[in-house]
XYZ file of C-alpha atoms in Angstrom:
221
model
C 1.119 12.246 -5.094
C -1.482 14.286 -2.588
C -1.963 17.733 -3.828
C -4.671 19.985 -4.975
C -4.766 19.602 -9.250
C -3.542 22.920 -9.639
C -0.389 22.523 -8.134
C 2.161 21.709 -11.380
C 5.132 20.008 -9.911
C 8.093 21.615 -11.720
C 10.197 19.059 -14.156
C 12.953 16.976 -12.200
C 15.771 18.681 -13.529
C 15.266 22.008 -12.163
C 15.534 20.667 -8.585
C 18.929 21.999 -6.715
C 19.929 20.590 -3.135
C 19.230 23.319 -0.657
C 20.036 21.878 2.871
C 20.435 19.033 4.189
C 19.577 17.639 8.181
C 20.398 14.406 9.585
C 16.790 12.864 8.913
C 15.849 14.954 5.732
C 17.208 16.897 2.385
C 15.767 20.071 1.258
C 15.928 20.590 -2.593
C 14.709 24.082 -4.666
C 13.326 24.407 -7.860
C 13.844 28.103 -8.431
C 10.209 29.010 -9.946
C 8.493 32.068 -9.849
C 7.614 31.496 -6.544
C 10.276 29.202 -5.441
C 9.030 25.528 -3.864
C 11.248 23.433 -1.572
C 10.736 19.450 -1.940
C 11.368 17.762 2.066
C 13.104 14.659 1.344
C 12.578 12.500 4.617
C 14.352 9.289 5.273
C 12.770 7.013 8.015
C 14.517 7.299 10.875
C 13.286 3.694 13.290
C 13.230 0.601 11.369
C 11.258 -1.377 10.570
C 9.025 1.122 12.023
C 8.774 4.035 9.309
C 9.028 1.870 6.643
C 5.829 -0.093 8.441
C 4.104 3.132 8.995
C 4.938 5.266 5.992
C 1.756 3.745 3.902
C -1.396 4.660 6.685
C 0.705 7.804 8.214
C 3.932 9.331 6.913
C 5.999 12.139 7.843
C 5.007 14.240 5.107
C 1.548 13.282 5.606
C 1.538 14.551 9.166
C 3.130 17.963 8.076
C 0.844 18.460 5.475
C -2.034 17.965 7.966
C -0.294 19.839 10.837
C 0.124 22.709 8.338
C -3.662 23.156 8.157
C -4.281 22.872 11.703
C -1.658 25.709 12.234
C -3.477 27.926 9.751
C -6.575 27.012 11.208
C -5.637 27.974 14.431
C -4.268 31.298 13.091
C -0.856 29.965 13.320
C 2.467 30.808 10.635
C 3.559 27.857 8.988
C 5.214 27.215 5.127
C 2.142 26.588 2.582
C 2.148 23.084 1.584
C 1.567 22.092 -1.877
C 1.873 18.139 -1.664
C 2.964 15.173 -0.334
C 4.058 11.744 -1.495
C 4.998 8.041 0.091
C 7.792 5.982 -1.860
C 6.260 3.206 -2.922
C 9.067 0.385 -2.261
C 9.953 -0.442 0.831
C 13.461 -0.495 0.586
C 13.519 3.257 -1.053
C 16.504 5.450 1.264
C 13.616 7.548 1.639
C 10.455 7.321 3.265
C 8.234 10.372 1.837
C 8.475 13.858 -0.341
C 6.773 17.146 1.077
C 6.107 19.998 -1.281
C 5.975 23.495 0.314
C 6.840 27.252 -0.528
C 9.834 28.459 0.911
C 9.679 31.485 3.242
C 12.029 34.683 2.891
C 15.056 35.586 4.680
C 13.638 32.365 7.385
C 16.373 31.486 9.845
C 15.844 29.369 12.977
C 14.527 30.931 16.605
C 17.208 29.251 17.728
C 20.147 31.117 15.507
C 18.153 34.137 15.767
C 18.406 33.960 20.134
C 22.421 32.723 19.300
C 22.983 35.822 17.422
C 20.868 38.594 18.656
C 22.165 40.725 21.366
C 19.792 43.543 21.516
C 17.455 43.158 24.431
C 14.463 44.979 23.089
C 14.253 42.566 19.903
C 14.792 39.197 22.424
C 11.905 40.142 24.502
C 9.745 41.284 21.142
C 10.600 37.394 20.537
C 9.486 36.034 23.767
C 6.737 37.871 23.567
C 5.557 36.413 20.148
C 6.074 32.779 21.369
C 4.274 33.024 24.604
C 1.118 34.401 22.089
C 1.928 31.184 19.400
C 2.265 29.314 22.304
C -1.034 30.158 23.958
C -2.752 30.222 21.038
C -1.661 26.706 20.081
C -2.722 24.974 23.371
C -5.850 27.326 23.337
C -6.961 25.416 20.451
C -6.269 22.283 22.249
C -3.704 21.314 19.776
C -0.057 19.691 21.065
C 3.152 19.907 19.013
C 4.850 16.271 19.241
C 8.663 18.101 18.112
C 7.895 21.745 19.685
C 11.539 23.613 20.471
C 13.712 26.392 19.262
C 14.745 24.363 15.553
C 11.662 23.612 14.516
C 10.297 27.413 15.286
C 11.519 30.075 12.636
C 12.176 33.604 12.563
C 10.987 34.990 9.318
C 12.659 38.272 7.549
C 9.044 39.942 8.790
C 10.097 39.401 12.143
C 7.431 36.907 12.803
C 7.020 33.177 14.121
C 6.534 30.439 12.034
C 5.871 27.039 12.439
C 8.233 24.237 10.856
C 8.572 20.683 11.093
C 5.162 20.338 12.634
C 3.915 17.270 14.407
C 0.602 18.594 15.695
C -2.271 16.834 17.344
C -5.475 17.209 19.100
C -5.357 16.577 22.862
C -8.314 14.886 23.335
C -8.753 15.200 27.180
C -7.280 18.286 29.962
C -4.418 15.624 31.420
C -3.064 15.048 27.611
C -3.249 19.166 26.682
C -0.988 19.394 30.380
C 1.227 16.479 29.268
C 1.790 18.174 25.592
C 2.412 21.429 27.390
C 5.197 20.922 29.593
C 6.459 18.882 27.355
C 7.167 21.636 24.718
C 7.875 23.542 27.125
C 10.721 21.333 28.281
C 11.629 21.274 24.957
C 12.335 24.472 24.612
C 14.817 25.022 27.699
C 16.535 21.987 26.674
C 17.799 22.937 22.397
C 18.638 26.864 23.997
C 19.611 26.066 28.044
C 23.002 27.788 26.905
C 21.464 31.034 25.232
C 18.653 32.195 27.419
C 19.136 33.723 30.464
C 17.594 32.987 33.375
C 15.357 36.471 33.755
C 14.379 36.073 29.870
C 12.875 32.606 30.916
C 11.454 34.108 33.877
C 9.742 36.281 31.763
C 8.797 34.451 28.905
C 6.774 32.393 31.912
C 5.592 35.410 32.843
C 4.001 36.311 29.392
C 2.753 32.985 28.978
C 0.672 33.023 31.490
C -1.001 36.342 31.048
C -1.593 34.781 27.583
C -2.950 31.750 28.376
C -5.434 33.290 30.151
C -7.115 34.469 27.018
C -7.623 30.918 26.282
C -10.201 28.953 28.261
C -9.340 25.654 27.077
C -5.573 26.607 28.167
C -5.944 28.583 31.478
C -5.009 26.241 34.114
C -1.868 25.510 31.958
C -0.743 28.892 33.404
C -0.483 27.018 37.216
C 2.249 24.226 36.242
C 5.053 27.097 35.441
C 7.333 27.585 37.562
């Protein structure tokens, strides 16, 4: 277990399953302040299983977390992370975190929102996350509409987080378009054409503020 010694990890019975995806299980001990505990089952063997000990899942969250916050990004507070020990455990590693109020996916927020105003406030705050990220020169691996949240503040915030440092201009491009990609591909059936058009548009008067992240602004369409 990886977590700072003040974190108390509540007793094993309080844990109730939460959600569940098709690579992980979310379970919630209801605390004070309630903590969700990311089951994550490997999903390449033998690759995970190989990988889990140097570089797990939970391990990159946990790090991609901090780099998020550090870049004045939203994402859940992480309180720990662990690596199953056996190699033939059905899961591969355990991330502790906080879980965030009234969250909901970008992507079921743009399914179920039909007022105009609030879809371009949206737009608006990912072209400024999205900026922001590659103006720190930092790349998210995963980066589309599930693994961004809509929180009941009506803010961004960062799930699910692969991020990395591009270490040269060509591999902050390649990272770039393809998040960017990523995007149009999880909600090509719920954006419209003129809200991509201008979510381009606002991403490039962002990226402007961002000098390590300006000439991203010339590969949009």
């Amino acid at each position: 277990m990886h977590a700072p010694a003040r974190f108390s990890l509540p007793g094993i019975s309080g844990w109730q399953p939460f959600t569940k995806g098709p690579h992980s299980e979310l379970f919630r001990a209801p605390t004070s302040k309630p903590i969700l505990a990311k089951v994550i089952r490997p999903r390449s063997q033998p690759r995970d299983t190989l990988r889990k000990y140097v570089n797990a899942q939970a391990r990159r969250e946990w790090r991609s977390a901090f780099r998020l916050q550090d870049a004045g990004l939203e994402a859940p507070r992480v309180h720990g992370w662990a690596v199953s020990i056996s190699p033939f455990a059905p899961y591969e590693s355990i991330l502790f975190m906080e879980e965030i109020e009234g969250f909901k996916t970008s992507l079921r927020f743009i399914r179920e929102s039909e007022n105009a105003a609030d879809r371009r406030l949206f737009f608006d705050d990912l072209a400024a996350d999205m900026a922001r990220l590659h103006g720190h020169g930092l790349i998210h691996k995963d980066g589309h509409f599930g693994n961004i949240g809509w929180g009941s503040g009506d803010q961004l915030i960062w799930i699910d987080n692969d991020i990395r440092f591009a270490n040269t201009p060509a591999k902050l491009e390649k990272g770039f378009l393809h998040m960017r990609q990523m995007l149009e591909r999880t909600a090509r059936n719920d954006v419209h054409a003129e809200e991509w058009r201008y979510f381009d548009q606002r991403l490039r008067m962002q990226l402007e503020r961002w000098p390590k992240a300006r000439a991203l602004g010339a590969t949009l369409r």
